[in-house]
Each structure stands twice: as C-alpha cells, then as structure tokens.
Short mmCIF file of C-alpha atoms (C1' of nucleotides) in Angstrom, two decimals:
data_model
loop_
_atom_site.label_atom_id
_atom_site.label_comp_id
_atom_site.label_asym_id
_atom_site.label_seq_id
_atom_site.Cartn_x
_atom_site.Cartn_y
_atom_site.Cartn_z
CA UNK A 1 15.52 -22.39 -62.10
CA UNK A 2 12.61 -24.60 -62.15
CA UNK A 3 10.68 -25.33 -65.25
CA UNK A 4 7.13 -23.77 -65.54
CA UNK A 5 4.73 -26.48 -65.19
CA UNK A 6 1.91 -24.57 -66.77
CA UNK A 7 2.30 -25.90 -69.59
CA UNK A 8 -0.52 -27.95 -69.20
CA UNK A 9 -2.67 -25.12 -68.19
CA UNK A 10 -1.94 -22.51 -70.77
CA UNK A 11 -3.92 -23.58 -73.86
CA UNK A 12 -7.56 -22.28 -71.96
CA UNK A 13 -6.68 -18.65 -71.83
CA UNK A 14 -6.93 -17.19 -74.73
CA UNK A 15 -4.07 -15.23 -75.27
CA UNK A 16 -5.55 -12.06 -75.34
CA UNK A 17 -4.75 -11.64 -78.89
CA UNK A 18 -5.37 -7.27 -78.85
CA UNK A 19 -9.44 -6.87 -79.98
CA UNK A 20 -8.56 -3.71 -81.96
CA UNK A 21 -7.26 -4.80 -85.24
CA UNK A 22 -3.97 -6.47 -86.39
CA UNK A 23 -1.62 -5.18 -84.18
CA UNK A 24 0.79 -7.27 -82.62
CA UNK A 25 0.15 -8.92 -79.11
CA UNK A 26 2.08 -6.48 -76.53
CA UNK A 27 5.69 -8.73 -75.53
CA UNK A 28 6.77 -7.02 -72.44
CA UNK A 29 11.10 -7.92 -73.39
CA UNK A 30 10.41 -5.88 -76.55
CA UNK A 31 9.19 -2.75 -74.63
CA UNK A 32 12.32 0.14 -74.70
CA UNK A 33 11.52 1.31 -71.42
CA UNK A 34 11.59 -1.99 -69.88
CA UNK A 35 14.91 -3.20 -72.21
CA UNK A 36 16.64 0.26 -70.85
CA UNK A 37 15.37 -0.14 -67.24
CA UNK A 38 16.37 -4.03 -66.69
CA UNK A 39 19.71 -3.40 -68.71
CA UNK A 40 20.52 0.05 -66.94
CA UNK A 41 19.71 -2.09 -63.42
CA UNK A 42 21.81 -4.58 -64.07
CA UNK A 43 24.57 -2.64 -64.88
CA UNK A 44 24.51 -0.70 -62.18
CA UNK A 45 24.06 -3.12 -59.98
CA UNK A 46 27.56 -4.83 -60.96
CA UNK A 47 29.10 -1.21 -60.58
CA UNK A 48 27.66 -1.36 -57.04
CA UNK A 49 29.31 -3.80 -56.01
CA UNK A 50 32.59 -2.97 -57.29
CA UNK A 51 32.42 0.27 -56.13
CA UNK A 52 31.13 -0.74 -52.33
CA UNK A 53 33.53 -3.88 -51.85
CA UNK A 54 36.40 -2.02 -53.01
CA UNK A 55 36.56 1.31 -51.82
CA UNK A 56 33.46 1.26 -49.69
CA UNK A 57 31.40 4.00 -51.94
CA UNK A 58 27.40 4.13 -53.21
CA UNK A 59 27.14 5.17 -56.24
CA UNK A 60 25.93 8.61 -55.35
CA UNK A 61 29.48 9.15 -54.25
CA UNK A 62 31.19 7.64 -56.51
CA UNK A 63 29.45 10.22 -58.80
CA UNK A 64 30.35 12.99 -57.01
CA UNK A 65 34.01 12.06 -57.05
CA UNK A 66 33.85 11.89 -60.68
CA UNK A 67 33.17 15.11 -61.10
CA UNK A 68 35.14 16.63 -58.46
CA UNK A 69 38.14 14.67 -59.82
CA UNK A 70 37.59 16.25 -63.13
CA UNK A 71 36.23 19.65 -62.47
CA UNK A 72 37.94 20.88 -59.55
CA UNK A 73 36.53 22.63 -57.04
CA UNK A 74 32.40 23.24 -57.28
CA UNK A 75 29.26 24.09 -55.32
CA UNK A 76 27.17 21.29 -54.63
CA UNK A 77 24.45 23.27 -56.77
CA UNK A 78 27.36 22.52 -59.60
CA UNK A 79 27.51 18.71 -58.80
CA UNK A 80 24.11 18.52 -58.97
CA UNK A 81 23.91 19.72 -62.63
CA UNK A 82 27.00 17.36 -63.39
CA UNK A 83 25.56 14.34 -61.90
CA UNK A 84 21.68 14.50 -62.66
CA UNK A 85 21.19 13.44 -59.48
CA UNK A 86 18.74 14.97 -56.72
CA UNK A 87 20.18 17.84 -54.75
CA UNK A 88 18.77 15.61 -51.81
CA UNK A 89 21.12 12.78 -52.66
CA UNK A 90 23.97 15.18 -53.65
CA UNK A 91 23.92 16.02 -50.10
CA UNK A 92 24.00 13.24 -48.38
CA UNK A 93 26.77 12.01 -50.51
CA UNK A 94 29.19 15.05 -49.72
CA UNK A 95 28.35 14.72 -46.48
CA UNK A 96 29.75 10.94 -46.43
CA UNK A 97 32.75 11.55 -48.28
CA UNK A 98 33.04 14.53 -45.96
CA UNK A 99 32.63 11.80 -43.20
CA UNK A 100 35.16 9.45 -44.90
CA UNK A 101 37.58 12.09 -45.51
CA UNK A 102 37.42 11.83 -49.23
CA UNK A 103 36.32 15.59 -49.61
CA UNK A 104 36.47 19.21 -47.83
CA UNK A 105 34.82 21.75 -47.87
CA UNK A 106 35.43 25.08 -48.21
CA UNK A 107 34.09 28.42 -47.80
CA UNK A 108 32.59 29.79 -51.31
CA UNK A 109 33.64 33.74 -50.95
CA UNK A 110 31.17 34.84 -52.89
CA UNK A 111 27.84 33.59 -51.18
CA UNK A 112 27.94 32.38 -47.82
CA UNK A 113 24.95 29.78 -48.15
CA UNK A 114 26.67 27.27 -50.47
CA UNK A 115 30.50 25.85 -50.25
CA UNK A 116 32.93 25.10 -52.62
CA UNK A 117 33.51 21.53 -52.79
CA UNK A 118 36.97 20.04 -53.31
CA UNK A 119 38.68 16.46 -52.95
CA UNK A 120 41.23 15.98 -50.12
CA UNK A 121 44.73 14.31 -51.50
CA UNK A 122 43.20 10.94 -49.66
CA UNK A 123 40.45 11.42 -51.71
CA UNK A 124 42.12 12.18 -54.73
CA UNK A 125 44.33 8.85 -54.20
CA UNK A 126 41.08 7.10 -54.35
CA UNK A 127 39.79 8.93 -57.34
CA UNK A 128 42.73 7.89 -59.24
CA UNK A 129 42.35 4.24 -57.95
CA UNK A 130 38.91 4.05 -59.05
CA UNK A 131 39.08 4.92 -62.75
CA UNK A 132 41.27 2.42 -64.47
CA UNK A 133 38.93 0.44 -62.22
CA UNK A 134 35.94 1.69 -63.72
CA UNK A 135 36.89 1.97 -67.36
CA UNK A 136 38.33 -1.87 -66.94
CA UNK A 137 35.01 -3.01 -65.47
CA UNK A 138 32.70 -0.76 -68.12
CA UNK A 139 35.23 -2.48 -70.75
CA UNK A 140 34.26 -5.88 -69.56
CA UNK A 141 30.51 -5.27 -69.70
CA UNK A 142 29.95 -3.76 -72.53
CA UNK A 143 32.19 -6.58 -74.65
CA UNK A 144 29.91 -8.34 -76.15
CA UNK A 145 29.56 -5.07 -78.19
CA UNK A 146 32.50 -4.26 -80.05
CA UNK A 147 33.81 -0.64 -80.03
CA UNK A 148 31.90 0.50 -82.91
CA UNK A 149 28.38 -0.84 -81.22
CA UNK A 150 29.89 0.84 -77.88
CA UNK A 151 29.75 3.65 -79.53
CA UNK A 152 26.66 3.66 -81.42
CA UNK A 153 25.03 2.68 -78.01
CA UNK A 154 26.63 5.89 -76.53
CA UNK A 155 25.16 7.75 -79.24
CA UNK A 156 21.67 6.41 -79.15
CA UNK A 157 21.52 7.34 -75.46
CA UNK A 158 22.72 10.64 -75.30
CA UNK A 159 20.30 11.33 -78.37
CA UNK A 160 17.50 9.31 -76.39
CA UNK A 161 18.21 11.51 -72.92
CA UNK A 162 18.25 14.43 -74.80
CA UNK A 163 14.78 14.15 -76.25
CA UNK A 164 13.71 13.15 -73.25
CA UNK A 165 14.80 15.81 -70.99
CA UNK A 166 13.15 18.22 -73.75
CA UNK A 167 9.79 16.04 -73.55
CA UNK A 168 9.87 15.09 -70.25
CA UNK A 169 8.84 18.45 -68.20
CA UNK A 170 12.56 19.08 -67.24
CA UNK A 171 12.59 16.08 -64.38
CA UNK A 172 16.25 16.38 -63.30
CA UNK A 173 17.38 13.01 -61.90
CA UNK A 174 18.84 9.92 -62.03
CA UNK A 175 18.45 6.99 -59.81
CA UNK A 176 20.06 3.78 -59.03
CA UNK A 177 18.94 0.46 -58.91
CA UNK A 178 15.31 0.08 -58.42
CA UNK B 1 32.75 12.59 -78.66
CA UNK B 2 34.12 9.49 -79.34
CA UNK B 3 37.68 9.40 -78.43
CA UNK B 4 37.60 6.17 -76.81
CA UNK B 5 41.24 4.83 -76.22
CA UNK B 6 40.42 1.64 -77.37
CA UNK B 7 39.03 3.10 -80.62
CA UNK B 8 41.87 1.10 -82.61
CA UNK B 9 41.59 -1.86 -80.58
CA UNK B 10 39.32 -4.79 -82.02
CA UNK B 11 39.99 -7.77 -79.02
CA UNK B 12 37.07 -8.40 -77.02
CA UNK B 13 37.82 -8.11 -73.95
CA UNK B 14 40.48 -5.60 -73.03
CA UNK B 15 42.26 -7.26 -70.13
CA UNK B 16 41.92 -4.93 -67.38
CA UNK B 17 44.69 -2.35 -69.02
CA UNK B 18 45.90 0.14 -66.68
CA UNK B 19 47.08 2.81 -69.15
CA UNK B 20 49.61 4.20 -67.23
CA UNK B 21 50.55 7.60 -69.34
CA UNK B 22 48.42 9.06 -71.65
CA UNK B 23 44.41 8.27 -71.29
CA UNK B 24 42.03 11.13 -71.44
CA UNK B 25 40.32 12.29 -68.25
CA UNK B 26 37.90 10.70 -67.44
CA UNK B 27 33.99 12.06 -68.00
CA UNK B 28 31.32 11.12 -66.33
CA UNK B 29 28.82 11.61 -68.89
CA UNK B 30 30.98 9.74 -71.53
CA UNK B 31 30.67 6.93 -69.02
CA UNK B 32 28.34 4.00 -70.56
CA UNK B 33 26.99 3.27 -67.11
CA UNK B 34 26.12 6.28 -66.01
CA UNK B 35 24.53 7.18 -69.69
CA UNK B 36 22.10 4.24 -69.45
CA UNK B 37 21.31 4.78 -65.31
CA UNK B 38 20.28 8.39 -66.34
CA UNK B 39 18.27 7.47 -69.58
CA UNK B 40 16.31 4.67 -68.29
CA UNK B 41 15.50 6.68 -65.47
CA UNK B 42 14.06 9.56 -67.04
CA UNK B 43 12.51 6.88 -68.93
CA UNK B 44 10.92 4.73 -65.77
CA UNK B 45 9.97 8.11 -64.46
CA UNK B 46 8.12 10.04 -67.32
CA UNK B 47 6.07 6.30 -67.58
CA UNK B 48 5.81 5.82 -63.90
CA UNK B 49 3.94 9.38 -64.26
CA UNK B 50 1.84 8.29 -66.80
CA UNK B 51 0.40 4.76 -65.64
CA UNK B 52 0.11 6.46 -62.26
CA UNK B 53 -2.15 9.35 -62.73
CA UNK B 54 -4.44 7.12 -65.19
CA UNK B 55 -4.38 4.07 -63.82
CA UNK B 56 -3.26 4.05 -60.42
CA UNK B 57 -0.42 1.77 -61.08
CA UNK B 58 2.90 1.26 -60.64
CA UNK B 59 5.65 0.21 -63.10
CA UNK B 60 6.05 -3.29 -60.83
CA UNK B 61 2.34 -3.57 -61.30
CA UNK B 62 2.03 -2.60 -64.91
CA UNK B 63 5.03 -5.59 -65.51
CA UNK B 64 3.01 -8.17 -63.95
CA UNK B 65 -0.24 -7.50 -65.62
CA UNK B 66 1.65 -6.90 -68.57
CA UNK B 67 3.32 -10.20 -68.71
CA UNK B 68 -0.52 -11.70 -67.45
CA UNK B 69 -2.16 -10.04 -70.23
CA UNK B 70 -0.26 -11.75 -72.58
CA UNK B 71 0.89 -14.56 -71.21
CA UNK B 72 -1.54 -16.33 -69.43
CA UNK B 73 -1.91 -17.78 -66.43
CA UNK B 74 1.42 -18.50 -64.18
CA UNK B 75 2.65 -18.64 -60.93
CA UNK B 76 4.61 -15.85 -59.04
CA UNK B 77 8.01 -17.47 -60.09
CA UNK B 78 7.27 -17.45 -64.07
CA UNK B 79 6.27 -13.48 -63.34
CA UNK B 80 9.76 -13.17 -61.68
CA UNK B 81 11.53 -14.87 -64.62
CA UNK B 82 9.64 -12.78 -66.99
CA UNK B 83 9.61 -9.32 -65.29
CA UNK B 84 13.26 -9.53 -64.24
CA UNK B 85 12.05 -8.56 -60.54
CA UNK B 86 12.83 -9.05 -57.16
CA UNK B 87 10.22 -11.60 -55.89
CA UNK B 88 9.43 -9.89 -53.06
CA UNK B 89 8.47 -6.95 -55.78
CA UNK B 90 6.45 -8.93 -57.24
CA UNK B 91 4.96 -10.60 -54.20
CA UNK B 92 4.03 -6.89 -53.65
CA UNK B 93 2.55 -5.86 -56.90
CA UNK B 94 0.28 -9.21 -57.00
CA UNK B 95 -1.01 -8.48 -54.09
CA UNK B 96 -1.68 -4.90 -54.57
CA UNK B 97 -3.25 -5.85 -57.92
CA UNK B 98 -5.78 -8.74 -56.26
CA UNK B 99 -6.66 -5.33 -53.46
CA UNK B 100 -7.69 -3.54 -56.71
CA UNK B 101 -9.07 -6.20 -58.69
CA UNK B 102 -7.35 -6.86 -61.47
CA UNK B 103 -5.53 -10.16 -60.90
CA UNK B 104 -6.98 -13.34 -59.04
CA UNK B 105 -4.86 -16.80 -57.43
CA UNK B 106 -6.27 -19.92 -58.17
CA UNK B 107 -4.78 -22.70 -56.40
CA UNK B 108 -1.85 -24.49 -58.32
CA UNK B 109 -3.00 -28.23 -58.93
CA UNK B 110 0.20 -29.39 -58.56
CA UNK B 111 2.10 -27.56 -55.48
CA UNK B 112 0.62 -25.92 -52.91
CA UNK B 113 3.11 -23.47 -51.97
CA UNK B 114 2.30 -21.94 -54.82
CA UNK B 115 -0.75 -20.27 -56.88
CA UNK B 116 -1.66 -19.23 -60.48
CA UNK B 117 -2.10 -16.13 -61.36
CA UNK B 118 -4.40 -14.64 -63.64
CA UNK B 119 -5.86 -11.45 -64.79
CA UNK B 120 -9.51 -10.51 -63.93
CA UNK B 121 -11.93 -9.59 -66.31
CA UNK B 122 -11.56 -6.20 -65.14
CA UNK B 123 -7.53 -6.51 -65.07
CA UNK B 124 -8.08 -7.25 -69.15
CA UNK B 125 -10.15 -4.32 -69.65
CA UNK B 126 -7.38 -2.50 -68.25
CA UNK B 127 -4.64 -4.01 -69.86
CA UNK B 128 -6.48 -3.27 -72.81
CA UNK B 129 -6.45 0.34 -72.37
CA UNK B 130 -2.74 0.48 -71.12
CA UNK B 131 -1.18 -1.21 -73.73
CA UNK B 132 -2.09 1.56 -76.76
CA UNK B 133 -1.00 4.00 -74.12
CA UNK B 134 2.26 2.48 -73.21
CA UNK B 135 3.01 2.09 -77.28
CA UNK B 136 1.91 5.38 -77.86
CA UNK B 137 3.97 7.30 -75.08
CA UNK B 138 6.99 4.99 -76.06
CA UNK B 139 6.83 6.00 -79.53
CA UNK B 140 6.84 9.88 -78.50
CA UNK B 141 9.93 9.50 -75.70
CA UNK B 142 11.61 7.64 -79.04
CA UNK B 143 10.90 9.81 -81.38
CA UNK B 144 14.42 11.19 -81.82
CA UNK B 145 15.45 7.91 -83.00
CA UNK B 146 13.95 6.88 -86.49
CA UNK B 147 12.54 3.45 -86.26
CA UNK B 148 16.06 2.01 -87.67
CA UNK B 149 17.85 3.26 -84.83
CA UNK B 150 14.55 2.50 -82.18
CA UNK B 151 15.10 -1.10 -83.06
CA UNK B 152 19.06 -0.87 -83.34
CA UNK B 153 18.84 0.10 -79.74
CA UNK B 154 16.64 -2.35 -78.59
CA UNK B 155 18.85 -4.73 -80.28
CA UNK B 156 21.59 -3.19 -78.78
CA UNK B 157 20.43 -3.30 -75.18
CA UNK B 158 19.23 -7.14 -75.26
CA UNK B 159 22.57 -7.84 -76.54
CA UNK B 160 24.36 -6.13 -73.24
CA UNK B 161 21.68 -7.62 -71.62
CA UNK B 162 22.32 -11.24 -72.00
CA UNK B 163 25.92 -10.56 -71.72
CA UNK B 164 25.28 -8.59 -68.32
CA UNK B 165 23.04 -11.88 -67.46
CA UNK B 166 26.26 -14.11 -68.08
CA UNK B 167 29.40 -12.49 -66.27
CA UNK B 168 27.22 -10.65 -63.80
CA UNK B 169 28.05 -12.85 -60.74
CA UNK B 170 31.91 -12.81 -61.24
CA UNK B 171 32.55 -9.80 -62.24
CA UNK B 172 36.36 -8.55 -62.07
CA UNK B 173 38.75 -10.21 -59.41
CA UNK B 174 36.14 -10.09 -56.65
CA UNK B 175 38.03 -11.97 -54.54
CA UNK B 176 37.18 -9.82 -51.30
CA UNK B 177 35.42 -11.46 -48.11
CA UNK B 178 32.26 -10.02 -47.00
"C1'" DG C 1 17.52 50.37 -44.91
"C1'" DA C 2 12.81 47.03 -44.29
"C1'" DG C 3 10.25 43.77 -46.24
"C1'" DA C 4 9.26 40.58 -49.85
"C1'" DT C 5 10.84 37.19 -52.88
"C1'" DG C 6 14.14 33.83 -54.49
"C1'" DA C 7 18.12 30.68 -54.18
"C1'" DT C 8 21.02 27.15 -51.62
"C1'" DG C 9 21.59 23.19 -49.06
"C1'" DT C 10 19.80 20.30 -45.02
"C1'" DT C 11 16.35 17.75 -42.51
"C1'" DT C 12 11.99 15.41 -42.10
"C1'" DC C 13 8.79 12.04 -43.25
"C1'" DA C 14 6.43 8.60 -45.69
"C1'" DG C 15 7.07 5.28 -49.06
"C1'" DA C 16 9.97 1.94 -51.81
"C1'" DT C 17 13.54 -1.50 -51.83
"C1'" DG C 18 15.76 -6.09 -51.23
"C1'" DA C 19 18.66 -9.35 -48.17
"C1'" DA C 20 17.63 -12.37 -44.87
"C1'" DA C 21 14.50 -14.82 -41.83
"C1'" DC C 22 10.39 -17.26 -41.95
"C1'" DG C 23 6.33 -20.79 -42.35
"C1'" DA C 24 4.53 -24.00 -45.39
"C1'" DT C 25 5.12 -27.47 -48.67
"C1'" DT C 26 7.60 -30.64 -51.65
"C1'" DG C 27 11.60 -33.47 -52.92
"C1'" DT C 28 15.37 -36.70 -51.67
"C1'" DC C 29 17.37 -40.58 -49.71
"C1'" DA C 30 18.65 -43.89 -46.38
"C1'" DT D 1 8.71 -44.50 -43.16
"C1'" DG D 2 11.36 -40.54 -41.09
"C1'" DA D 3 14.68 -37.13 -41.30
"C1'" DC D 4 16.76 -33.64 -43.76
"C1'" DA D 5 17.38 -30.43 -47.61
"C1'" DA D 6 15.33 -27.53 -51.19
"C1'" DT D 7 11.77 -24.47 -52.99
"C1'" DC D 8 7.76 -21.13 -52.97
"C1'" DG D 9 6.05 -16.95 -51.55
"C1'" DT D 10 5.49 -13.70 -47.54
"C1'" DT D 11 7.13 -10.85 -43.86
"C1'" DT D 12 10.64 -8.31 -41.35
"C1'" DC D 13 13.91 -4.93 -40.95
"C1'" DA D 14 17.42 -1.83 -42.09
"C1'" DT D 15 18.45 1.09 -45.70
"C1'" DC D 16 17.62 4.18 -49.64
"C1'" DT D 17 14.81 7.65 -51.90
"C1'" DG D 18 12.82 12.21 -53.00
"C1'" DA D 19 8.84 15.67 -52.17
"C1'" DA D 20 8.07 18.96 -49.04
"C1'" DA D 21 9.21 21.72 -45.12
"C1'" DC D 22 12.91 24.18 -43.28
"C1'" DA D 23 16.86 27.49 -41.93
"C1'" DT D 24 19.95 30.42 -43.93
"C1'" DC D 25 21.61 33.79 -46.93
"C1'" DA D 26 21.14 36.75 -51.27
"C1'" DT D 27 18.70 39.87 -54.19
"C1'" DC D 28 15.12 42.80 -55.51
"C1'" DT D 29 11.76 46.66 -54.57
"C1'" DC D 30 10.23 50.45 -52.40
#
DNA sequence: GAGATGATGTTTCAGATGAAACGATTGTCA
DNA sequence: TGACAATCGTTTCATCTGAAACATCATCTC
C-alpha cells in the first residue's frame, strides 16, 4: 500500500462541490448500494474459499445442497425458487454435484420433463460436514457485530430484499462475486 | 425468525462450536451470507439497469467517475483503493471511459508507470446528472427502511466491512495446500 | 385427436471476471 | 555504477455468467 502522492496535486481541482444548492458532495463509501455490494463481495468471497478448498464446491452448489439437505427431494424449478439463483446456474450446478456424486436424480412421476432432485448418502455426509462449517465461519465474520446487531442486520435485509423484489420488476437472481 | 442458537451467548467470537445435539436445521435464507449476496445483487442489478439505459455505463465505470467527480485527480491505484476493485476492473473502466470521453490521463510528474486521472469536462457534466439520479433511485430501493434504519444499516455494513477487511486473509484453519 | 400455446431444463454464445504473466519503470543495495 | 527486486498498469487466458435459442413434454382449444 503505497501512499498517494497527489497530494501535491489536489488543491487545483476544485472539488466539484454539487452546483445545485447545498447538498452534500456525493462520497462514494456512503452510497448503500456500493456499502451492500463491496460488503456482500467480500463475504462471499471468504465463503468461496472455504467452500472450494474444503470440499471442492462453488457456491452455486453449495446452495443447492442447502436446500436439498433441508427440503428433501425437489425439482430443479423448486431449487431455483429456494436459491434465487438463475435456472441457468441451477443447472449447471446439479449437473456437477451429479458429476461429483453428491446428488441423483430421479424420475418426477408426474411430468416427465423435470426430475426430482435428491442428495446421495455421500452427499448427504458432505452436507452435514459443511454446516457446522458454515455457521462457525458466518459466526466468525459477522463478530464484530454482536448477536443483537446480527440480528438487526438480518432484519434490515430481508426487509431491504423484500422491497426490492416488489420494486424491482420481479428480477429473480442472485449472483456471486463480481 | 430469530432463533439463533447463540441468542444467549454474548462472547465474541464463538470458537468454532460444533453443536453436536440439538441445533435447528439449517436455512438457507436465515443464512447472513446468502441474505446480503441476494440483496446487494438485486441491488447492483436494478442500478446497473438504470445507469445503463441512461448513460451507457457500467457500475465499474460509474465507481471510477464517481470517486473522480469528487475526488480529484488520482492515479489508477488511489481509484482501486477507493472503489474496492480489481485493478484490472478498473484498468477496464478507465479506459472505456477515455473511448467515451469522460475521463483523460495526464502524465504523473513523478513516476512514469503511472498516470493521473481526471474527469473531462464532459465526464463532470455527466457526473452531474448521475449523482441526483443515483440518490434518488437509492432513496426509492430504501424506502422500506425509515431513514433511522437506512443509516443503521449503512452503519451496520461498514462495521462488517472493516471487520471482513481484517480477518479476511486467514480465515478459519486454512491450513490446506493449493 | 391435431395444433397451438406454455412450461421445464439444457445448450449456445457473447460478454464479464480476475489470477497470473507481462513490459515498463522505479527503488534498493552492494 | 550494475544487478536485482518491487511496483504500476495492461494483456492474456481460462473460467463464470445469463439472455436467448433450443428440445422436450404438458396443457389448452377446437
């Protein structure tokens, strides 16, 4: 980390103090969007890591095994709704853990386009291998904030993504670092 | 919706419990990482929308003009301290910004490897427009939370943040090769 | 039924991403 | 000085991403 050297140089720009009135200049680490986006990338990108040296999973999957863990056996239609991810990325996620063993699929007997998605008992293992990992390693970077902030956060999100998927012309998905 | 285990608990930092008996399933969307990665992405994407279609600009682009516009000039590294980005993101968004005429180099007195950056007179007219946009679309996605809770989030995030910052290079026992 | 329309999941394709390699320059030290 | 390491920003390349096209099956309408 090198210091800027522009100190110097600074003073003959003005600083664009915003024409229109009194409003205060724009400051780019006070922006939500950009707060949420930096924070939610970092985050993720720690989980990424766990998650890929560990056990060898993406996110994606990782996601996918959440919800199969929990909700038993589901169409990939239903993981997409559980996930918020892209029905794109769903797929190619099941299709790894298919690959890796993690997951099988199975014959949906009621409509012979989609499958019913299921863990395997290997990938079940892993499931339950993952999630003391993952509430240990969500524990650790959220504890600066105690429990009660944790919470509040939590709170403020869901509110936040609610409002937003109501605004927000119904854009299912969720991404990953970016 | 809050039945955090730890609810009771007021240490810090929880030291990697494995809960052996009784903790609740787990739930994806009560999952703090997975909360934030799906809110700041409906987020990045309903603003990604909006600078695009108006201005023909992308969120890496709108970050470096943003920090420009109020800032003043600096080289490529103080935009990567600032921004939080990749370089090579923001190697890409100068240069797509000097193709559209918003931002010009001027050599760096002092180091030649480098260049300062500043916004055109153009750029600032631009700027100038985007930032009552970008307050005014941030103040509708927000406008579930009150102001109180608006800033308690923001407060909340640059807390994580900085923590995130700190332990985000050892994370949990990492100890695996490659 | 036959045909039209809709839903489900996969593949394609063009663009975005970032780790690593790179050329150019600056700093360090014997 | 000369050699070597470090830094700045760009380019390369392999991967990730999602909109759109696609193949398949289901449902609706006549």
């Amino acid at each position: 980390m090198k210091r800027l050297s522009t100190a110097d140089r600074t003073s003959p720009v003005p600083p664009l103090a915003k024409g229109s009135g009194d409003e205060p200049p724009f400051r780019l680490e006070a922006f939500l969007p950009y707060r949420l986006s930096v924070t939610a990338n970092r985050m993720s990108r720690a989980f990424a890591r766990a998650y890929g040296t560990r056990f060898g999973l993406g996110i994606p999957e990782w996601r996918v095994m959440a919800v199969l863990g929990t909700g038993g056996a589901m169409t990939a239609g239903g993981v997409v709704e559980r996930t918020a991810m892209d029905k794109v990325k769903v797929s190619r996620a099941v299709a790894a853990l298919e690959a890796k063993g993690h997951l099988a699929r199975r014959p949906h007997p009621e409509d012979r386009r989609s499958a019913l998605l299921e863990l395997t008992a290997a990938g079940r293992r892993v499931f339950e291998q993952i999630v003391p990992l993952a509430r240990a390693l969500e524990a650790e970077l959220t504890a600066v904030l105690g429990p009660d902030d944790r919470a509040r956060l939590a709170e403020l999100l869901a509110r936040l993504d609610a409002h937003l998927r109501d605004v927000g012309d119904a854009t299912l998905d969720a991404g990953d670092p970016g």
